[in-house]
Coordinates of C-alpha atoms in Angstrom, one line a residue:
Chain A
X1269 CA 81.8 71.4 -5.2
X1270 CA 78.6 71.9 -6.7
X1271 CA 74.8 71.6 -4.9
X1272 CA 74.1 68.5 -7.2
X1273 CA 77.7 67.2 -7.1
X1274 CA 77.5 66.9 -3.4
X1275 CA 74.3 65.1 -4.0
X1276 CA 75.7 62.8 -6.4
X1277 CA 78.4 61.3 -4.1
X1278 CA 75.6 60.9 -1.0
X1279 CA 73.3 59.0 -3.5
X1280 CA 76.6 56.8 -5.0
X1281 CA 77.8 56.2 -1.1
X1282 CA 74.5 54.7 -0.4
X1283 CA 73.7 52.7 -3.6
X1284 CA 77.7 51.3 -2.6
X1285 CA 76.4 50.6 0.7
X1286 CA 73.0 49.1 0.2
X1287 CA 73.8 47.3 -3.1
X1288 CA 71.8 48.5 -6.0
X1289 CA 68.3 50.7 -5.3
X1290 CA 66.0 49.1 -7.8
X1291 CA 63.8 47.7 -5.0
X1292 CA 61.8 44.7 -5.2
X1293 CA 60.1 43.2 -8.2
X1294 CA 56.2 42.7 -8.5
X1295 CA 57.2 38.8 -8.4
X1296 CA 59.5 39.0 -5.2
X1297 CA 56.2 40.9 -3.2
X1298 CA 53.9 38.2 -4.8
X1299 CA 56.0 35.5 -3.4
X1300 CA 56.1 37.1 -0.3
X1301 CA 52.5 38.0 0.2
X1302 CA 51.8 34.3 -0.7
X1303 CA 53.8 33.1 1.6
X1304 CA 52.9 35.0 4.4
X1305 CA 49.0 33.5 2.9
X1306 CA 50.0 30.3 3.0
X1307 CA 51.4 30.9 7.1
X1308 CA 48.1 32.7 8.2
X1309 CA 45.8 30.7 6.4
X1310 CA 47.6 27.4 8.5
X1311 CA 47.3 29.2 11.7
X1312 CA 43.3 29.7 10.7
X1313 CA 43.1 26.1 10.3
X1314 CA 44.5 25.5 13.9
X1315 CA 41.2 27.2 14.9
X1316 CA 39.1 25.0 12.5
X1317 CA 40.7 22.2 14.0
X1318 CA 39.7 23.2 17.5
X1319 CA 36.1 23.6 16.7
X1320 CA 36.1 20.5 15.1
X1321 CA 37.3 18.9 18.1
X1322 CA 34.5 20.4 20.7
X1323 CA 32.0 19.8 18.6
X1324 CA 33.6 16.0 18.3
X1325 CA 33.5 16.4 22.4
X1326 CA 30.1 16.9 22.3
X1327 CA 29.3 14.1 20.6
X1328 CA 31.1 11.5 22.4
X1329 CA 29.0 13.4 25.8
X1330 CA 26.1 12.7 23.9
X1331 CA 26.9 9.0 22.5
X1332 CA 28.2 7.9 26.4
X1333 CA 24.5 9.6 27.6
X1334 CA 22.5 7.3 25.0
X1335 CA 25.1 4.2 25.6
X1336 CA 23.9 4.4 29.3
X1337 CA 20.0 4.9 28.1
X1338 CA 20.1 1.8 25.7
X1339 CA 22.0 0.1 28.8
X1340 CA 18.8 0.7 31.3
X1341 CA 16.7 -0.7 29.1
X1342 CA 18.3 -3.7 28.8
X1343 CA 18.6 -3.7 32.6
X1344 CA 14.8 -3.0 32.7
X1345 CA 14.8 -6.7 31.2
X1346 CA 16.5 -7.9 33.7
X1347 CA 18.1 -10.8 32.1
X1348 CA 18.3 -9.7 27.9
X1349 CA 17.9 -12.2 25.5
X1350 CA 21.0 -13.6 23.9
X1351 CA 21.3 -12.2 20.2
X1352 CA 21.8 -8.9 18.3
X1353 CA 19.3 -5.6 18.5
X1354 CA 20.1 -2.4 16.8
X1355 CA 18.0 0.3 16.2
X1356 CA 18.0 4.5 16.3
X1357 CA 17.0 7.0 18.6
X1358 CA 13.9 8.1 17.0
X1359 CA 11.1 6.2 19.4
X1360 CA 12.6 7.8 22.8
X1361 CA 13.5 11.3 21.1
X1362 CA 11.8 11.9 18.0
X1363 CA 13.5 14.0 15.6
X1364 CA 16.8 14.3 17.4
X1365 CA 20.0 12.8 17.3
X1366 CA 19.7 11.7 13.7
X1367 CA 23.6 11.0 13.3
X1368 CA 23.3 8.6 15.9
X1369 CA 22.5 4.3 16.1
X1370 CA 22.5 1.9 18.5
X1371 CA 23.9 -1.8 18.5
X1372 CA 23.5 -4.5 21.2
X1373 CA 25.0 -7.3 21.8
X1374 CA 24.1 -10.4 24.4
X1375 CA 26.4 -13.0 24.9
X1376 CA 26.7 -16.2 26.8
X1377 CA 29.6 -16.1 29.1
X1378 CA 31.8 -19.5 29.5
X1379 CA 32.0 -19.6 33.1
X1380 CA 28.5 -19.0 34.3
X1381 CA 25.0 -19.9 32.7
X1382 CA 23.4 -17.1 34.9
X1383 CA 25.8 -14.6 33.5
X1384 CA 25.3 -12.3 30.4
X1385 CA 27.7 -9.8 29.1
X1386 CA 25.8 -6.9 27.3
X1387 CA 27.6 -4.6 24.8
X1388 CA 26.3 -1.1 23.9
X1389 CA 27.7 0.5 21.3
X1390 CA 26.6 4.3 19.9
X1391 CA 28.0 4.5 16.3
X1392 CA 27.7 8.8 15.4
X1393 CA 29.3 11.3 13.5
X1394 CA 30.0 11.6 10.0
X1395 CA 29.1 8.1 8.2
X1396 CA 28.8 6.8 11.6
X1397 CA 32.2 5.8 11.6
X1398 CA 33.0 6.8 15.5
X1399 CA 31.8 4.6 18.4
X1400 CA 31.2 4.9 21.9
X1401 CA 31.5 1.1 23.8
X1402 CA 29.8 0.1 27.3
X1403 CA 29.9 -3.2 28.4
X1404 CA 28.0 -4.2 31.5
X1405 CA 27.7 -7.9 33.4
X1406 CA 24.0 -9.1 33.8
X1407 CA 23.2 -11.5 36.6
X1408 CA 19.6 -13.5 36.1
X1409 CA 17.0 -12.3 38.9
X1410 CA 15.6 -16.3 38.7
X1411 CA 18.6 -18.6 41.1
X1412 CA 20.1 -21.7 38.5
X1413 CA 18.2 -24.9 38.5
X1414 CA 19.9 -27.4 40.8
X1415 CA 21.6 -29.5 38.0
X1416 CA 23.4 -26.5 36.4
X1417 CA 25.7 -25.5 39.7
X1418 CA 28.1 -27.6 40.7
Chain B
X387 CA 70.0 73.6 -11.9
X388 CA 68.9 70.5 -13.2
X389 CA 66.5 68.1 -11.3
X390 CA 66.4 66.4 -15.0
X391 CA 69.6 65.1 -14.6
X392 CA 68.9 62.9 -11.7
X393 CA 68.4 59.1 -12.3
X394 CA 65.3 59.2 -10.0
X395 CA 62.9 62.3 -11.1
X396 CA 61.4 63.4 -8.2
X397 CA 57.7 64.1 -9.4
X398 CA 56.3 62.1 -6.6
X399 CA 52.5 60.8 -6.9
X400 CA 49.5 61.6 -8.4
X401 CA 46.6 62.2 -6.6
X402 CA 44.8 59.6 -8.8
X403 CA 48.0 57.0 -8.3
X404 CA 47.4 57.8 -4.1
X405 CA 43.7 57.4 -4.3
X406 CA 44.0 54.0 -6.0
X407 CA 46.9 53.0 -3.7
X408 CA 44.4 54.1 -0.7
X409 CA 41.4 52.2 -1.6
X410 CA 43.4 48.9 -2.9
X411 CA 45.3 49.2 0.8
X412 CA 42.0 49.6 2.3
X413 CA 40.4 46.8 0.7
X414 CA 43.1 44.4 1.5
X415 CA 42.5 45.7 5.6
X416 CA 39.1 45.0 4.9
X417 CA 39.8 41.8 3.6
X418 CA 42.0 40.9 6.5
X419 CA 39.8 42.4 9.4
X420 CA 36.8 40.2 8.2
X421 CA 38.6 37.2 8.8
X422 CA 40.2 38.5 12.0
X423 CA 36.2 38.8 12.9
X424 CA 35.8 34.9 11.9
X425 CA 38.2 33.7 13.4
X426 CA 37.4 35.6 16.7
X427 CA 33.5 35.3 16.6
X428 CA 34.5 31.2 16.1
X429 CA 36.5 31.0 18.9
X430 CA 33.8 32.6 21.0
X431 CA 31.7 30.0 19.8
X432 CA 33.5 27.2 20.3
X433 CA 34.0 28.5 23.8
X434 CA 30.0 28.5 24.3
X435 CA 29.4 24.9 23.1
X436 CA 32.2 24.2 25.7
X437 CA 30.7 25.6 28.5
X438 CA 27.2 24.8 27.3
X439 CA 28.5 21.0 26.9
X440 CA 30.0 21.6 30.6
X441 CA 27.0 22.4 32.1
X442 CA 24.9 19.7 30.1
X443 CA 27.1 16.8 31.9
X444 CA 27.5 18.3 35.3
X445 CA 23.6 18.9 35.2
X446 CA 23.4 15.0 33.9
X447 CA 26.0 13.6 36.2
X448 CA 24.7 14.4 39.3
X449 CA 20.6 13.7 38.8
X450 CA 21.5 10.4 37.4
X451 CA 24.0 10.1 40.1
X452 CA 21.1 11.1 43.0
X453 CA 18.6 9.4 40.9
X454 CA 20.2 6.1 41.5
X455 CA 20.3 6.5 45.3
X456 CA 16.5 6.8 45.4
X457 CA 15.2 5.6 48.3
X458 CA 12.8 2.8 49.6
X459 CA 11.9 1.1 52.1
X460 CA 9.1 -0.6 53.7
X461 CA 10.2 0.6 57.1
X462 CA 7.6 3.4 58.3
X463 CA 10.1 6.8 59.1
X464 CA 11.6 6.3 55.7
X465 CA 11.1 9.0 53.7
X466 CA 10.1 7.5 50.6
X467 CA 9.2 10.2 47.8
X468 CA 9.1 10.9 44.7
X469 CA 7.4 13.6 42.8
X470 CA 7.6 14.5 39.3
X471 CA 5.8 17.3 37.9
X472 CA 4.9 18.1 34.2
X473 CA 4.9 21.5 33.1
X474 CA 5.1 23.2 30.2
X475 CA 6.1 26.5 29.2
X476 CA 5.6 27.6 25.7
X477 CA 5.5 24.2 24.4
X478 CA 8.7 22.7 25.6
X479 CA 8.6 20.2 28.7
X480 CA 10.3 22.2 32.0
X481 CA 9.4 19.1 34.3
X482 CA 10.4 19.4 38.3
X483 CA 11.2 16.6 40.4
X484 CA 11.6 16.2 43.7
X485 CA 13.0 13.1 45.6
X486 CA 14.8 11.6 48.8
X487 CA 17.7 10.0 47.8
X488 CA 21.0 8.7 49.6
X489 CA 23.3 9.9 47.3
X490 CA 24.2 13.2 48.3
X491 CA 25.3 12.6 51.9
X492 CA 28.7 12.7 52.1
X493 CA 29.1 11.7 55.4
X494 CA 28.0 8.0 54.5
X495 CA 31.6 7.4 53.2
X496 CA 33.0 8.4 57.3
X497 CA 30.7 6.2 59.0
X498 CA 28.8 3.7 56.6
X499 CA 25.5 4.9 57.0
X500 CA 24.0 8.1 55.7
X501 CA 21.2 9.6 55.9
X502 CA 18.3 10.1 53.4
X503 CA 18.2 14.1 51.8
X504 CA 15.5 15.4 50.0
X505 CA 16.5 17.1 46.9
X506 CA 14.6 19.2 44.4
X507 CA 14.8 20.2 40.6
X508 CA 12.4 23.1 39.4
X509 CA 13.1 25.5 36.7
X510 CA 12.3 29.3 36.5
X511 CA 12.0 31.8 34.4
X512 CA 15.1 33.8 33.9
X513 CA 14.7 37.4 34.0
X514 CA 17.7 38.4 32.5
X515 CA 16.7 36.4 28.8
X516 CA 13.3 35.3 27.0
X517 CA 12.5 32.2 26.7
X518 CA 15.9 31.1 29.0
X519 CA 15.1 29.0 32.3
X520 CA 17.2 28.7 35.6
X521 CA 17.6 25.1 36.9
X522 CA 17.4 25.6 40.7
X523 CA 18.8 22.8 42.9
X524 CA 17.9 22.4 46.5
X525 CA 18.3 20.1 48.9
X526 CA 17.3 19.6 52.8
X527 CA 18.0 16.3 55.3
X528 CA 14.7 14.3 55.1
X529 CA 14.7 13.7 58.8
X530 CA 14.8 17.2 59.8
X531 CA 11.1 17.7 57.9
X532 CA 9.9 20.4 60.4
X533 CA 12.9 22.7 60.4
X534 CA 14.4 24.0 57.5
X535 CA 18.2 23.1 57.7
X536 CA 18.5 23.1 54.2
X537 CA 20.9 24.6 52.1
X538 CA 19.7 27.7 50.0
X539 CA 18.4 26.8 46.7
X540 CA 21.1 26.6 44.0
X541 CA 21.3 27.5 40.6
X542 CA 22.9 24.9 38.8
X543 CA 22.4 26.3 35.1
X544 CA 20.6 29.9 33.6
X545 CA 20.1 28.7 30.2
X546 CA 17.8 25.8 29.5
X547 CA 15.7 25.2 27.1
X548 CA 13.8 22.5 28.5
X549 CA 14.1 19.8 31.2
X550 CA 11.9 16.5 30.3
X551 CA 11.5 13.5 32.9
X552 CA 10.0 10.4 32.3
X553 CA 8.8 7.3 34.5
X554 CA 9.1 4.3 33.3
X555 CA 6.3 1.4 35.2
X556 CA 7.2 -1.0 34.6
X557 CA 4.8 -1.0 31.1
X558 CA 5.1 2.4 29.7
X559 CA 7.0 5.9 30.3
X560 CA 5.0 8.2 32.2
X561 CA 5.0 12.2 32.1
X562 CA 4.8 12.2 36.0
X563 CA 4.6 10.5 38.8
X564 CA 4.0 10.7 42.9
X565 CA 4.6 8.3 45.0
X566 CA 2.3 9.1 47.6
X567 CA -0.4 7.9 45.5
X568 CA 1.4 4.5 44.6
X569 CA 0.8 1.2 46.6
X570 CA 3.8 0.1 49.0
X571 CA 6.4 -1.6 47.7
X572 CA 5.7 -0.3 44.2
X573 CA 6.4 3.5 45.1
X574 CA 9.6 4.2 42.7
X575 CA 9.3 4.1 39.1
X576 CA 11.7 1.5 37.2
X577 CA 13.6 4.0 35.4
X578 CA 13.9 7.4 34.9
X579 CA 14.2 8.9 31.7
X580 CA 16.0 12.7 31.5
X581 CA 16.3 15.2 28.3
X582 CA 18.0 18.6 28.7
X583 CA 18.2 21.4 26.4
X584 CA 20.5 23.9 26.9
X585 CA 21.4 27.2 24.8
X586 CA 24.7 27.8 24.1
X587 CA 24.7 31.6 24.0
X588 CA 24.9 33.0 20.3
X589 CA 24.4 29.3 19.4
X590 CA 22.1 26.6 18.6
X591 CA 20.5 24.3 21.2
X592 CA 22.8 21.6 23.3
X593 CA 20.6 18.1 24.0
X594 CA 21.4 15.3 26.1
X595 CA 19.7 12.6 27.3
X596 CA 20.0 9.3 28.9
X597 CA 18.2 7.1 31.5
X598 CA 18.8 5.5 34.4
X599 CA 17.7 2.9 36.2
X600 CA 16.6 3.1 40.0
X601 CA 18.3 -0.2 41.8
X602 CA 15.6 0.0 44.8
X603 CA 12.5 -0.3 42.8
X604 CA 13.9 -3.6 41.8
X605 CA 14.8 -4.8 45.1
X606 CA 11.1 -4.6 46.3
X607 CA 9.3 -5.9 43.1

């Protein structure tokens, strides 16, 4: 047996082994590579996500902070006027939170006349479309006339 | 003797063929280590606005929670005070204050009845970064004036921006306010208003702000 003869039969024993030794096509690594894109570029996105979400943290720390400011000013009123205010940020802290509104409502409550429920809410983020809700009880300073308790 | 007879001629590549095959390799790494780099400096972000927003609410938690508890009374050894200083460093408010307030004491939850501490906000600068202040917290028992049984200062945060406190009068806000000066009964402003900027480091600036209202100014009005 011949040098290239004994090569021969090692290279036919391991194309029989292995299948045939044409490799891969440029499609078959294309597919690949894109799918191994697709994988990584979903795991990136996992990170987006979580930036997204403290930075949607943060706002909701700052919406509960100006609920509770547009709250003590209603308490500095002491007993709010019934109706509907709404307004933004801009008086108090000029030129920040500009992705950020405040709506308040007064109501009457059914059981007592010297009882007001007041309703904060801080719409903010994009299109204002999130809200932050406080509600708090408000009891008039001034005692009921005689005729309105029983 | 014959190499030509093999299916797969081994002529191996050329040096042009290895060069190209180099660089396209290396841009691809390049490629892939930049947004390795994005992906990490992002994370490191995000992590700062966390622990920037963590600060932010402990700061804001407790001085609203210690601002509530203010004291007054009409009763003479009641420490009644409250002092707030405007300052300004480089054009940004970094406002003290300094109060007695019922809040802190602990004990009050044991036996019912605490007793009034004084407790202090100041900022400094910080030494380590330019333009960066320390928040330093203290806090010593208001009836124990003459010795000092306080605890050591503390520093609560070492990267604001700026600390503004207002007073609101009853009419208006004010930029400062001392009780000393204020007729009995009408020592404590109605509300306090409180803005903090802090730095999240490698990041923009974190705000907050709210205000609270002191319950004992109202009591007395």
């Amino acid at each position: 047996m011949t040098w290239s003869d004994e090569l021969r039969i090692s290279n036919s024993c391991v194309g029989s082994r292995f299948g045939s030794r044409r490799g891969f096509t440029l499609i078959e690594v294309m597919l690949a590579v894109a799918i191994i894109a697709t994988a990584v570029v979903a795991l990136l996105g996992l990170q987006h996500q979580s930036l997204l979400s403290v930075i949607r943290g943060q706002d909701v720390t700052r919406a509960a902070l100006l609920a509770q400011e547009i709250m003590t000013e209603a308490e500095l009123e002491r007993f709010p006027a019934l109706g509907q205010t709404r307004g933004d940020f801009q008086k108090m802290h000029p030129g920040e939170y500009p992705n950020f509104r405040w709506y308040r409502a007064v109501e009457a409550t059914a059981l007592f006349p010297d009882v007001r429920k007041v309703t904060v809410r801080v719409a903010f983020g994009p299109r204002l479309t999130k809200t932050f809700d406080l509600i708090e009880f408000m009891h008039s300073p001034i005692p009921p006339e005689e005729g309105q308790t029983q | 003797m014959t190499l030509r007879k093999f299916k797969y001629a081994q002529r191996g590549f050329t040096l042009i063929e290895l060069s190209l095959a180099i660089g396209l390799l290396a841009l691809v790494m390049i490629m892939v280590y930049q947004t390795f780099a994005a992906v990490a400096g992002s994370k490191v972000h995000g992590e700062n606005r966390l622990t920037a927003d963590q600060e932010g609410r402990a700061i804001m938690w407790q001085l609203s929670k210690e601002i509530r508890g203010i004291v007054q009374t009409p009763l003479i050894p009641s420490k009644t005070l409250l002092i707030g200083q405007a300052n300004k460093m480089g054009g940004t408010a970094l406002d003290s204050i300094t109060f007695s307030t019922l809040d802190v004491n602990h004990r009050r939850s044991l036996n019912g009845i605490g007793t009034e501490e004084l407790v202090a906000y100041s900022a400094q600068n910080n030494p380590d970064h330019r333009g960066w202040f320390v928040l330093m917290r203290s806090q010593e028992s208001a009836l124990l004036t003459q010795t000092k049984m306080g605890l050591p200062p503390m520093a609560m945060a070492d990267n604001v921006l700026g600390l503004h406190i207002r007073y609101f009068d009853g009419q208006r806000w004010q930029e400062s306010w001392d009780s000393r000066s204020m007729p009995p009964g009408q020592t404590l402003p109605m509300a306090i208003s409180l803005d903090l900027s802090l730095m999240a480091p490698g990041g923009r600036p974190v705000n907050f702000s709210t205000s609270v209202a002191i319950p004992m100014a109202f009591v007395l009005r």
